[in-house]
XYZ file of C-alpha atoms in Angstrom:
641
model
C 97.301 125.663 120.600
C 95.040 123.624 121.945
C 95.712 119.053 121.258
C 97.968 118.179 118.800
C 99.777 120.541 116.865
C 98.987 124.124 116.186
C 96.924 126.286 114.392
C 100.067 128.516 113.426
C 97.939 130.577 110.588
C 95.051 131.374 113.312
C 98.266 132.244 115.786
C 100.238 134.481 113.315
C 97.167 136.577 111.862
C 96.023 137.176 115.648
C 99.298 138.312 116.726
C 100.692 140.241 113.747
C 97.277 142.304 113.355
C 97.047 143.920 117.025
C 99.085 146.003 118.552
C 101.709 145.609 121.057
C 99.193 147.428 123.465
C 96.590 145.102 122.905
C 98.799 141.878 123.125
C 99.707 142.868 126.308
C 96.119 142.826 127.321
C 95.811 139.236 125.169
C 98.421 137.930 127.460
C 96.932 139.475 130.841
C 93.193 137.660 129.707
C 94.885 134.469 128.789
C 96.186 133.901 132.463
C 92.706 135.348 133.970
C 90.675 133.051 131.673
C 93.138 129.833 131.725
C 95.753 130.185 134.525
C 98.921 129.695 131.625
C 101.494 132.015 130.498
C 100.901 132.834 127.014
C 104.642 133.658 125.958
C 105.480 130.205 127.895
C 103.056 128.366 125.764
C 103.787 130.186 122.282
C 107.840 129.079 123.413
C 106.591 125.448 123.321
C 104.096 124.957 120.738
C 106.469 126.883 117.676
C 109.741 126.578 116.594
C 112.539 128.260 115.302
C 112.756 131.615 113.352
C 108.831 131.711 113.446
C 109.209 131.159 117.320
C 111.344 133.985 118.016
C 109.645 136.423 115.778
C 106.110 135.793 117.736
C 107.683 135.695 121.147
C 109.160 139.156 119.991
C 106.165 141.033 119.168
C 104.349 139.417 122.673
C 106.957 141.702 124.759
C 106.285 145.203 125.503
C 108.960 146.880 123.270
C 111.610 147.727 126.354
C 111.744 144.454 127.118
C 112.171 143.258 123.942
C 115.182 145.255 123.461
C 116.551 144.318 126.854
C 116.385 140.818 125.622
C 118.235 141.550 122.657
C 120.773 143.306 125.019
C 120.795 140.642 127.393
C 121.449 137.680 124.788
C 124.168 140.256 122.405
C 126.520 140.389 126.039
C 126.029 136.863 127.280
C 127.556 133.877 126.702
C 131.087 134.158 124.685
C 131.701 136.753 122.426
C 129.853 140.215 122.110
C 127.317 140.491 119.133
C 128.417 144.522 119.017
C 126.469 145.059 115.869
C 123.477 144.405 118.204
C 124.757 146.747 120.818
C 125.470 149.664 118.348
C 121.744 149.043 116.368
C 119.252 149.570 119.517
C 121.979 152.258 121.784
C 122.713 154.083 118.631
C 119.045 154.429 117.431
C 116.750 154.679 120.565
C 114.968 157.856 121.568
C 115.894 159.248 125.451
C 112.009 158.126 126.723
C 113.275 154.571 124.947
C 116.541 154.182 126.426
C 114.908 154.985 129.885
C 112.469 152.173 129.384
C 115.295 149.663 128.139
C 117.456 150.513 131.458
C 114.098 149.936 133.425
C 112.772 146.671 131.619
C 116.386 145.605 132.090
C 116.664 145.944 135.829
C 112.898 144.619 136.051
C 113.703 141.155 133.832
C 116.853 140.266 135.081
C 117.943 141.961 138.484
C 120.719 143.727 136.908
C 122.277 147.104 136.160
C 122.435 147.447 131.938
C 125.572 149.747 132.039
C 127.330 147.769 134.672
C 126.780 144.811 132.364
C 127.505 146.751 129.455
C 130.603 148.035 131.232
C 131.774 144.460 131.812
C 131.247 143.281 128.376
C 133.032 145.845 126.155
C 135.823 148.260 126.202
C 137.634 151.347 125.620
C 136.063 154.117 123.420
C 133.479 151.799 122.630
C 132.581 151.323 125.980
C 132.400 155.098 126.630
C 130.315 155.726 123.787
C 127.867 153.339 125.264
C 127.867 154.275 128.171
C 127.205 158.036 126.841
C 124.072 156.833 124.909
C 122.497 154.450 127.903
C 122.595 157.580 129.937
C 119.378 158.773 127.607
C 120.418 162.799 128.077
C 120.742 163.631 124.263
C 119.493 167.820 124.106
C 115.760 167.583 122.636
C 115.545 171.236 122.183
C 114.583 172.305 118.276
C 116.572 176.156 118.906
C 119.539 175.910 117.807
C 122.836 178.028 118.761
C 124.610 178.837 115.554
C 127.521 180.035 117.407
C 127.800 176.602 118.768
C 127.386 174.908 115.601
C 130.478 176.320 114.432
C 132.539 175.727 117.861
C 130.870 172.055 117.913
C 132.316 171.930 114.147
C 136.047 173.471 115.235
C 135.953 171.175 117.658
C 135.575 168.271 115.799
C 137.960 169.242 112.982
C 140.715 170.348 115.887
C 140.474 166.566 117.998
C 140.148 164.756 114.126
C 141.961 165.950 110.891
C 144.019 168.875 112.351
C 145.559 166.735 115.495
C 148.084 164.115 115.033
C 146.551 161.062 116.522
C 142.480 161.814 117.250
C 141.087 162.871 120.829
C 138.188 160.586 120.651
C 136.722 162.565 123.232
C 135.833 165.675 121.690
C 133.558 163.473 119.244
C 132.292 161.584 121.939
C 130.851 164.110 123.939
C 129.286 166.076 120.853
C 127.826 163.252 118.759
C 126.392 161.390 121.992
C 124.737 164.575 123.460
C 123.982 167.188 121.362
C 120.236 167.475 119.616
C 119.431 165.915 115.991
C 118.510 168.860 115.048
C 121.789 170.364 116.477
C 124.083 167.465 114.427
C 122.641 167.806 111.489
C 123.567 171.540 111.306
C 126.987 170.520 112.274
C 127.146 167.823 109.797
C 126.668 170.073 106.892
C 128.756 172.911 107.936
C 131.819 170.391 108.332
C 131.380 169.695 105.028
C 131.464 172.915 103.863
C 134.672 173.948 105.824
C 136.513 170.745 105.584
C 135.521 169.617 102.230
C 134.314 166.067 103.430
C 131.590 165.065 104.805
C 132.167 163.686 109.029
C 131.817 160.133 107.821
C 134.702 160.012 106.060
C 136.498 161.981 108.936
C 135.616 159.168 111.342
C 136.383 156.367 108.814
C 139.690 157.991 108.852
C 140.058 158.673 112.438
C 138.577 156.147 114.455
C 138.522 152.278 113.907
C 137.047 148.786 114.657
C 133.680 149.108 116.454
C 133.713 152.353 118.128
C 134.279 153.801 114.313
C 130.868 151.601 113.998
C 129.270 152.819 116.659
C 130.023 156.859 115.227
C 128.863 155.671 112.140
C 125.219 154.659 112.943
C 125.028 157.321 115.450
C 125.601 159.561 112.598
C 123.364 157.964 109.990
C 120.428 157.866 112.785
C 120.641 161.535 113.259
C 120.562 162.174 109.614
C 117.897 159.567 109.631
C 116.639 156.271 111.802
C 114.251 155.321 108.967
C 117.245 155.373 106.484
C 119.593 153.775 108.419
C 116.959 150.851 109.110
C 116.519 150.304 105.603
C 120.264 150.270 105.307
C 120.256 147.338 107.898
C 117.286 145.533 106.413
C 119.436 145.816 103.014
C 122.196 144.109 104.292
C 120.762 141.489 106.912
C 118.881 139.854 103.118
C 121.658 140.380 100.336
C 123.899 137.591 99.521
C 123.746 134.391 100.876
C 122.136 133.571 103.720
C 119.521 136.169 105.979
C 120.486 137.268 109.233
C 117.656 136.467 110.588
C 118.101 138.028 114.438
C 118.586 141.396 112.663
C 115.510 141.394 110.105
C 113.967 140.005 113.080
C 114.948 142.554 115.513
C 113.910 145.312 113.142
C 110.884 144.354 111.894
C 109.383 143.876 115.350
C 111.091 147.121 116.533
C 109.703 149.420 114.201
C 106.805 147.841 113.144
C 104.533 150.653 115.009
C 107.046 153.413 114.847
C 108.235 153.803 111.435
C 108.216 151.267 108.978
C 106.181 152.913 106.430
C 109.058 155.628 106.005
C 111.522 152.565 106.571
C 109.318 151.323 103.231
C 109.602 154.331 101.501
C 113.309 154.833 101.947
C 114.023 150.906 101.067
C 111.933 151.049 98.377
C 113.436 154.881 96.658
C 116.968 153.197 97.576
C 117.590 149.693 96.759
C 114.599 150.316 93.573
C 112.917 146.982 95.147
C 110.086 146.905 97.756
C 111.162 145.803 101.205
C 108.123 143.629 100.924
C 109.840 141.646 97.606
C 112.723 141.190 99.128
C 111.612 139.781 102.270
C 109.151 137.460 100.387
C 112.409 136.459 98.081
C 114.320 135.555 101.069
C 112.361 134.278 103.561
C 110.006 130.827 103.984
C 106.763 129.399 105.410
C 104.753 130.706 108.514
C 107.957 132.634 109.008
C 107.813 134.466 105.615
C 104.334 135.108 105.904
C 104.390 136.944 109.299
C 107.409 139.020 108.357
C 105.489 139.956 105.444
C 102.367 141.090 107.619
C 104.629 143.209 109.659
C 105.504 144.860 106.569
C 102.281 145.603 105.753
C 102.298 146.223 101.622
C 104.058 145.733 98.700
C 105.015 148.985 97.046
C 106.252 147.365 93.849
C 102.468 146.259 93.259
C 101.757 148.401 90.682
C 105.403 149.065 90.022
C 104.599 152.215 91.802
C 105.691 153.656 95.288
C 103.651 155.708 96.756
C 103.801 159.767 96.605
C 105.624 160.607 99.647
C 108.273 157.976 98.820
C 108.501 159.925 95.327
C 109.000 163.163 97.529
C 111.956 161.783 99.089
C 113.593 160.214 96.347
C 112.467 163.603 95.177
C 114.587 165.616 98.009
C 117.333 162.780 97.760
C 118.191 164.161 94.365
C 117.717 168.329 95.162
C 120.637 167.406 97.658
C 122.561 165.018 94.951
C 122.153 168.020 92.577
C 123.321 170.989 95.023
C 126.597 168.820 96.215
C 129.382 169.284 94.360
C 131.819 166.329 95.402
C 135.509 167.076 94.161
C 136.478 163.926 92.212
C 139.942 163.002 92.522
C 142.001 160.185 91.692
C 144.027 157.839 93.816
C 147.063 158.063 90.874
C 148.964 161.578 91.030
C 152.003 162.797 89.659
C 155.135 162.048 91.694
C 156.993 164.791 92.964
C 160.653 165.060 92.278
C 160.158 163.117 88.954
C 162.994 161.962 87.175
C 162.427 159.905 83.996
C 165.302 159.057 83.427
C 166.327 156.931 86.605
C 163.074 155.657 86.396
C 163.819 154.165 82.422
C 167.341 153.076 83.973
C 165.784 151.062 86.513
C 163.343 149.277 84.392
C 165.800 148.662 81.837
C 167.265 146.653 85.018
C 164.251 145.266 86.546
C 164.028 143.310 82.772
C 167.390 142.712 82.044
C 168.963 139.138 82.541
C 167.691 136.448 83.841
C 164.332 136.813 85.560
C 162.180 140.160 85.763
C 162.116 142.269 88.896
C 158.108 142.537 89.101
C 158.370 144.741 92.128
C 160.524 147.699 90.633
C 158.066 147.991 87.746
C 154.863 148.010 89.663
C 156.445 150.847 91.971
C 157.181 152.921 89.294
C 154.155 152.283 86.555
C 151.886 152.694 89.458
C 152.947 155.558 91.229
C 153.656 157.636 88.106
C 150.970 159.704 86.469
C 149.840 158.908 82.946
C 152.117 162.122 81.373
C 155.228 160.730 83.814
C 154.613 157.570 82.037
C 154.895 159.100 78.668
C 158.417 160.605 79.264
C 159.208 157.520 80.826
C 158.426 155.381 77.533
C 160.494 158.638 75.750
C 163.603 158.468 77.657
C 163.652 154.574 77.548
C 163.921 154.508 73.571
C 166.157 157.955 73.428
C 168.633 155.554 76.123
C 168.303 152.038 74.845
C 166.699 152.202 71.682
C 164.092 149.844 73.156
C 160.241 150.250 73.070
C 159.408 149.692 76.632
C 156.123 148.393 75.488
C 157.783 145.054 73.933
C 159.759 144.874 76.698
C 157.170 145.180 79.506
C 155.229 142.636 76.833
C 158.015 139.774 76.477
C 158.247 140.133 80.574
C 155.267 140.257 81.668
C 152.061 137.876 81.679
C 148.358 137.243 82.421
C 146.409 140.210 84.339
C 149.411 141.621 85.627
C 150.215 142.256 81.893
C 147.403 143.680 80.777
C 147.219 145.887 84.019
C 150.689 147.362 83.897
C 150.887 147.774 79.544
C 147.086 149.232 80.044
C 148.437 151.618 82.511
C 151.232 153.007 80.184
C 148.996 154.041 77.325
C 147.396 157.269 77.068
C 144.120 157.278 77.960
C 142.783 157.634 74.948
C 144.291 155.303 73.453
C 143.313 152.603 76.476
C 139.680 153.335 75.541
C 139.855 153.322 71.952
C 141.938 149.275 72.232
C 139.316 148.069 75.003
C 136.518 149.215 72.583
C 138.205 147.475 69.702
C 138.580 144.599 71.381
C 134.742 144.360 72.828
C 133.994 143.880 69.146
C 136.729 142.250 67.953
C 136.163 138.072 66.924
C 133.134 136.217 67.362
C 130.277 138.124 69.858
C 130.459 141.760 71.274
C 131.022 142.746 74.811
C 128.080 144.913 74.792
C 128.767 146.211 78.283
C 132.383 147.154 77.740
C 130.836 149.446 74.915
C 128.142 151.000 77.169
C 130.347 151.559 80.109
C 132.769 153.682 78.087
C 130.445 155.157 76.231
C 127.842 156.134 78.717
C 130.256 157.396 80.974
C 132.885 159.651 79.076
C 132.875 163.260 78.959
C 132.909 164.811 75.117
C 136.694 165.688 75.230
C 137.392 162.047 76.501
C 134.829 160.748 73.468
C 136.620 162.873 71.177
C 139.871 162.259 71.525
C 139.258 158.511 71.902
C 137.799 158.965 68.482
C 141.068 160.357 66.918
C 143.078 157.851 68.843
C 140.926 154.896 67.323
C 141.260 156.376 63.502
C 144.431 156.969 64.454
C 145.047 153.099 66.141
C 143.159 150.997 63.523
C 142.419 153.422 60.741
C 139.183 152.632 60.478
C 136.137 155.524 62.124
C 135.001 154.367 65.452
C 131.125 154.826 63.960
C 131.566 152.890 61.119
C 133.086 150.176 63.858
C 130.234 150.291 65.597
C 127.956 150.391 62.870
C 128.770 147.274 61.250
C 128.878 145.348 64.698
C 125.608 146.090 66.525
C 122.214 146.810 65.494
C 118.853 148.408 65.528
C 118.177 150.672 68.278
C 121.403 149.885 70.322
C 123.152 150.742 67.540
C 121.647 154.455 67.361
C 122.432 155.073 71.277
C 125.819 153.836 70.888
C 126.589 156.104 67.588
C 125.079 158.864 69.237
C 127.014 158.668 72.383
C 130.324 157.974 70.241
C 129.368 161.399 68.370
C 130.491 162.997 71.613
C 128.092 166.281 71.169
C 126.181 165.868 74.728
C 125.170 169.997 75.878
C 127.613 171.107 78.458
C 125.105 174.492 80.010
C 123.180 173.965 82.957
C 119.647 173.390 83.191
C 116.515 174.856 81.546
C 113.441 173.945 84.217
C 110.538 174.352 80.865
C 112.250 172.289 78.300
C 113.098 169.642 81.765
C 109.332 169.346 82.155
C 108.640 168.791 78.503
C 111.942 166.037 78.373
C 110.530 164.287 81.367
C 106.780 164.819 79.752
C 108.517 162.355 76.636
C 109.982 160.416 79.014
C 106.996 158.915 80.323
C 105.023 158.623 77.459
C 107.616 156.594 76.096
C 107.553 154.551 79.468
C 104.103 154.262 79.152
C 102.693 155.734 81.962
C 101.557 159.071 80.737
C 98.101 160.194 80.447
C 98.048 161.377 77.449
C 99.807 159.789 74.407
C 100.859 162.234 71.735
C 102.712 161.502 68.841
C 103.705 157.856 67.504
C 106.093 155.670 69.100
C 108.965 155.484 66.907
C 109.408 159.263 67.162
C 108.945 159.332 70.944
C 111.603 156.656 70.739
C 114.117 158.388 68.835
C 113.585 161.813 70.896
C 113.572 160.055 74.199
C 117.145 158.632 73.061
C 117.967 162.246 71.847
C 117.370 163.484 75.736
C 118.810 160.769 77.226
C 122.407 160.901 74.921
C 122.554 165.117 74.009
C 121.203 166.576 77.249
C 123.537 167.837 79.638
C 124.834 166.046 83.044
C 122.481 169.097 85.212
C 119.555 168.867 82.642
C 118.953 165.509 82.531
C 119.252 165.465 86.836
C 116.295 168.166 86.897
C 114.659 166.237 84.011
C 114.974 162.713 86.602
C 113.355 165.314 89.308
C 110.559 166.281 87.295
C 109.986 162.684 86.348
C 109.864 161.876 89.539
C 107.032 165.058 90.197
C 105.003 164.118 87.527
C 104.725 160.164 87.631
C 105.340 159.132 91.215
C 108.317 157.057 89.413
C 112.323 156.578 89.516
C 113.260 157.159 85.567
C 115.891 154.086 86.601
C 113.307 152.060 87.892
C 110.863 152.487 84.941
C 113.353 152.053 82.405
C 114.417 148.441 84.462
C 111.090 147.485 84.100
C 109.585 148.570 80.118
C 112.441 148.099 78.633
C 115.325 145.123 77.859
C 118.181 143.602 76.606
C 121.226 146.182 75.448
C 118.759 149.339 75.259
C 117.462 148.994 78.612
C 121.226 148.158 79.552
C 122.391 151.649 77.933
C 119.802 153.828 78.997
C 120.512 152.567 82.963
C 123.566 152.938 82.468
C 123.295 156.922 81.051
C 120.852 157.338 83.746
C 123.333 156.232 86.883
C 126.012 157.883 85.163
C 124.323 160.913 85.594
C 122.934 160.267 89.062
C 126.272 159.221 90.947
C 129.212 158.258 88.612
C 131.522 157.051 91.378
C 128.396 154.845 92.242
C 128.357 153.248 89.351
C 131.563 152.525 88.934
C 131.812 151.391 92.730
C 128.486 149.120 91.570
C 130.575 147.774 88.415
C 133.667 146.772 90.602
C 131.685 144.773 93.149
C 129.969 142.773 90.209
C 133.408 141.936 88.410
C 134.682 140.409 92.131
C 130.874 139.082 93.895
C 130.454 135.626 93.469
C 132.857 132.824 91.990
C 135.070 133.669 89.496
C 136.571 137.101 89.125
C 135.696 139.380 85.925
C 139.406 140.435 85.719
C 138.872 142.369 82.385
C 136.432 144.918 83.955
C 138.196 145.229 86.846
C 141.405 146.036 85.112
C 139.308 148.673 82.865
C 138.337 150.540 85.713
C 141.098 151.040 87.794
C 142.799 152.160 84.684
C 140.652 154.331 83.333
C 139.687 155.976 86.459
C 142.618 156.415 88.372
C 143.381 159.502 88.102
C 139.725 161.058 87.647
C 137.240 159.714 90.478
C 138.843 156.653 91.990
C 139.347 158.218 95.019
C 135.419 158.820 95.221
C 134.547 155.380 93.558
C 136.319 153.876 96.824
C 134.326 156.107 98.926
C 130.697 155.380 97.562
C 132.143 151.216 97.402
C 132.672 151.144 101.280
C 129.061 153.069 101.901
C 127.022 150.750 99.816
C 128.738 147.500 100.454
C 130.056 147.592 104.076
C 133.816 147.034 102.777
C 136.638 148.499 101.527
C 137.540 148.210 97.787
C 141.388 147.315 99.170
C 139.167 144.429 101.236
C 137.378 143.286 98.312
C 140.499 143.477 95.441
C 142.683 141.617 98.515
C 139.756 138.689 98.755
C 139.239 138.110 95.234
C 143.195 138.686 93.742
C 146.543 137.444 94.487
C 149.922 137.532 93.631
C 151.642 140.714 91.496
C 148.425 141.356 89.946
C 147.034 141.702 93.331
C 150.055 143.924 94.331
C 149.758 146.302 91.452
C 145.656 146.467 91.689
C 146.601 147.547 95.534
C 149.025 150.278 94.821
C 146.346 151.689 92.267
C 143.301 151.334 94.811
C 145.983 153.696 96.815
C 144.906 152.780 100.522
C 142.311 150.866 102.678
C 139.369 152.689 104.256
């Protein structure tokens, strides 16, 4: 640092390679030898993000957090996302050292501050947590399990308004090890898992705060490569968070932190950081990460075990998919054909009386609806919705009276209707249909345009794409369980065809066509274990590999078969944030899916859509629709989480 400018290279390779131990003792031999403050000079000679990042890693870690503390409650405003990251995630021996470094650094009390700052059950919480007294003891009571898990069900779902509490006191004192128990047996004996109990019950940030209290006692690493996740997609970095985090767990955890990141978001943390990120900056973040683990487009084995693990618990959960569409009770077709008769009659259309009733009517109710209109009026109330209605709100409300079948069968005639095919229309019905659903969309296409749906489909794509898609539309997938020998043999093809098997047996065309045959006749539970034993035998996510040998529509298919079976909610949820991210809306793929899975999984589709991207699907159809098609897309969607 020495005359003009600074060597910033020499600076950030001496600082990110030692330890904070060890730049304590840089700091205490820099005022013996030269009577400065090191931090002081580091403050004046850099700039910036690069500044704050060095100066961060100089502090002993308690008073690095304290400063974070200090700078989230002062000034205007709260930054509570701040507040709930280092209270929510800190070990008892770490809070201690926080409230000390606190008191040390700036002469004040941290929960008196803290206290002044925030409010209500939010406040409490905190307070709860800064006391550091969270049981560390690994024996665990399992009579108090299942009181802990009463008790929680009793001051939540069973009580009309919440007693906040009852889950304060258990989820800000009791033992991980404790929690975790609890966690699963409320699933089993309410049928949901506690995060969607306290998405329900609680609000603003003290539902936060429960949150990542919860996902830290599952697991810190996760829930910091959750954070991570989020502070780089989109546009624009948070910067004080990736920060934050990559100085905080730099010596505690971040090769699990890389594992998890990297088995979760199929990306290295390192790629993403080196993606997002510039200059001196970029290159001391990527330091603190320490290694790329997309480097030889493999992670390493114990990030295989968990993704490993991560599926054994994906496979033994049964979720109960429902719908957000259900039939409405004391049904009466007739008064509901009267009153759209009315809503269309005259001058002007009564938009509001026909969303009501086409959206809060089940697909059979809809039926008898369409009945009774032509037995009263002699009307089809298809034409009439037709000559009424326009635009997405149109196509919404006429997609939403046809059987299903039906819907499926039209939005795959039209993907290859005129000049161009919407290959991804095809693939996301076809990949994601059960074999009834296939077949009867078959009759209903013969039926529709009297023409097979394979011969459709053969004369409009090709080649290989053309096979997968044929295959799918045969609708013949297995429907047993799984068969652990033939699973090893499947995921034995698998990666030969991947090309990362040892041995290569057989030619490639045939390993082709049998790798297709697994991946379109194999049942939903086979192909999961086959994915496991992929994942045993090659160190590899099947998804992963498949993103990164293959491309165009094949690749497209295959990932789409392979999330299908992993979470089908997911990738739904996935497909709905595309069609609304960015500029524009994709209002034909939005429409398809709240159709078509309203009254099979939309319920869970909204639940894995407000875990992976922070907000509600009501949130993100409200920000990116408006008007009666917004209105009728609402009343689908069925409520805000």
């Amino acid at each position: 640092m020495k005359g003009f400018g600074s060597d910033k290279e020499a600076i950030l390779e001496l600082i990110t390679s030692r330890s904070n131990r060890q730049r304590q003792e840089i700091c205490q031999s820099y005022k013996s030898l030269y009577g400065k403050d090191l931090i002081a000079d580091l403050k004046y000679e850099l700039t910036g993000k690069f500044e704050r990042l060095i100066v961060g890693l100089m502090r002993p870690l308690a008073y690095c957090d304290a400063k974070e503390i200090k700078d989230a409650i002062s000034g205007i405003g709260t930054d509570e996302k701040c507040l709930i990251e280092i209270l929510a995630s800190r070990t008892n021996e770490q809070i201690h050292q926080l409230v000390a470094a606190y008191k040390d650094a700036y002469e004040r009390d941290l929960e008196a501050d803290i206290i002044g700052d925030t409010s209500g059950h939010f406040q409490k919480m905190l307070v709860v947590l800064l006391q550091g007294t969270r049981e560390e003891d690994d024996v665990v009571s399992e009579d108090l399990v299942q009181q802990d898990v009463q008790d929680l069900y009793e001051a939540g779902e069973l009580k009309w308004g919440t007693d906040e509490a009852q889950f304060i006191y258990i989820l800000g004192n009791r033992s991980k090890q404790h929690l975790r128990l609890v966690f699963d047996e409320y699933l089993k004996t309410t049928g949901k898992p506690i995060e969607a109990s306290i998405r329900g019950e609680l609000s603003g940030d003290f539902e936060k705060l429960m949150l990542a209290v919860v996902k830290c006692i599952r697991s810190t690493s996760e829930y910091f490569a959750e954070r991570l996740f989020k502070a780089m997609k989109g546009l624009g970095t948070r910067d004080n968070t990736l920060i934050r985090i990559m100085v905080s767990r730099s010596e505690l955890d971040m090769l699990d932190i890389r594992e998890i990141f990297r088995t979760k978001y199929e990306k290295s943390l390192y790629s993403m950081i080196k993606n997002d990120t510039s200059g001196e900056y970029k290159k001391a973040l990527l330091k603190l990460c320490g290694g790329d683990d997309d480097a030889a487009g493999q992670f390493f084995p114990e990030a295989a075990q968990v993704a490993y693990q991560m599926w054994e618990l994906s496979a033994v959960a049964r979720t109960e998919l429902k719908g957000t569409v259900r039939p409405a009770n004391d049904f009466n077709p007739d008064a509901d054909a009267k009153a759209l008769r009315k809503a269309m009659k005259g001058l002007g259309t009564d938009e509001d009386t026909i969303i009501d009733i086409i959206t809060h009517r089940s697909n059979a109710q809809r039926q008898q609806i369409r009945q009774n209109f032509k037995s009263h009026f002699g009307r089809d109330l298809m034409a009439d919705l037709k000559s009424e209605l326009s635009g997405d709100l149109a196509r919404l409300i006429l997609g939403l009276m046809m059987p299903p079948a039906h819907y499926d069968a039209k939005q795959l005639k039209k993907a290859m209707e005129g000049a161009g095919t919407d290959e991804k229309a095809l693939i996301e019905i076809l990949a994601t249909r059960t074999n009834a659903e296939i077949r009867a969309i078959n009759e209903a296409y013969k039926e529709d345009y009297h023409k097979s749906l394979e011969d459709a489909l053969s004369s409009d794509t090709s080649g290989h794409f053309r096979r997968i898609l044929i295959s799918l539309a045969t609708g013949n997938r297995e429907e047993g369980g799984e068969d652990r020998d033939r699973a090893r043999e499947d995921a034995q093809v698998a990666a030969e065809i991947l090309e990362i098997a040892d041995t290569p047996s057989g030619d490639k065309t045939s390993l082709e066509t049998r790798f297709m045959m697994i991946l379109c006749t194999r049942s939903y539970p086979h192909l999961r274990r086959v994915f496991q034993e992929f994942i045993k035998m090659t160190n590899y996510d099947v998804e992963h590999t498949i993103k990164k040998e293959m491309s165009g529509d094949v690749r497209d298919a295959f990932v789409a078969i392979v999330q299908s079976v992993k979470n089908k909610p997911l990738f739904f949820a996935d497909k709905l944030y595309k069609s609304m991210k960015g500029a524009g809306t994709d209002e034909k793929t939005l429409t398809r899916i709240m159709i078509s899975r309203s009254e099979i999984d939309l319920l869970n589709i909204r639940r894995e859509f407000i875990e992976k991207y922070d907000m509600s699907l009501h949130q993100a159809i409200e920000g990116d629709t408006s008007g009666d098609f917004l209105k009728a897309l609402l009343a689908v969607c069925g409520g805000e989480d």
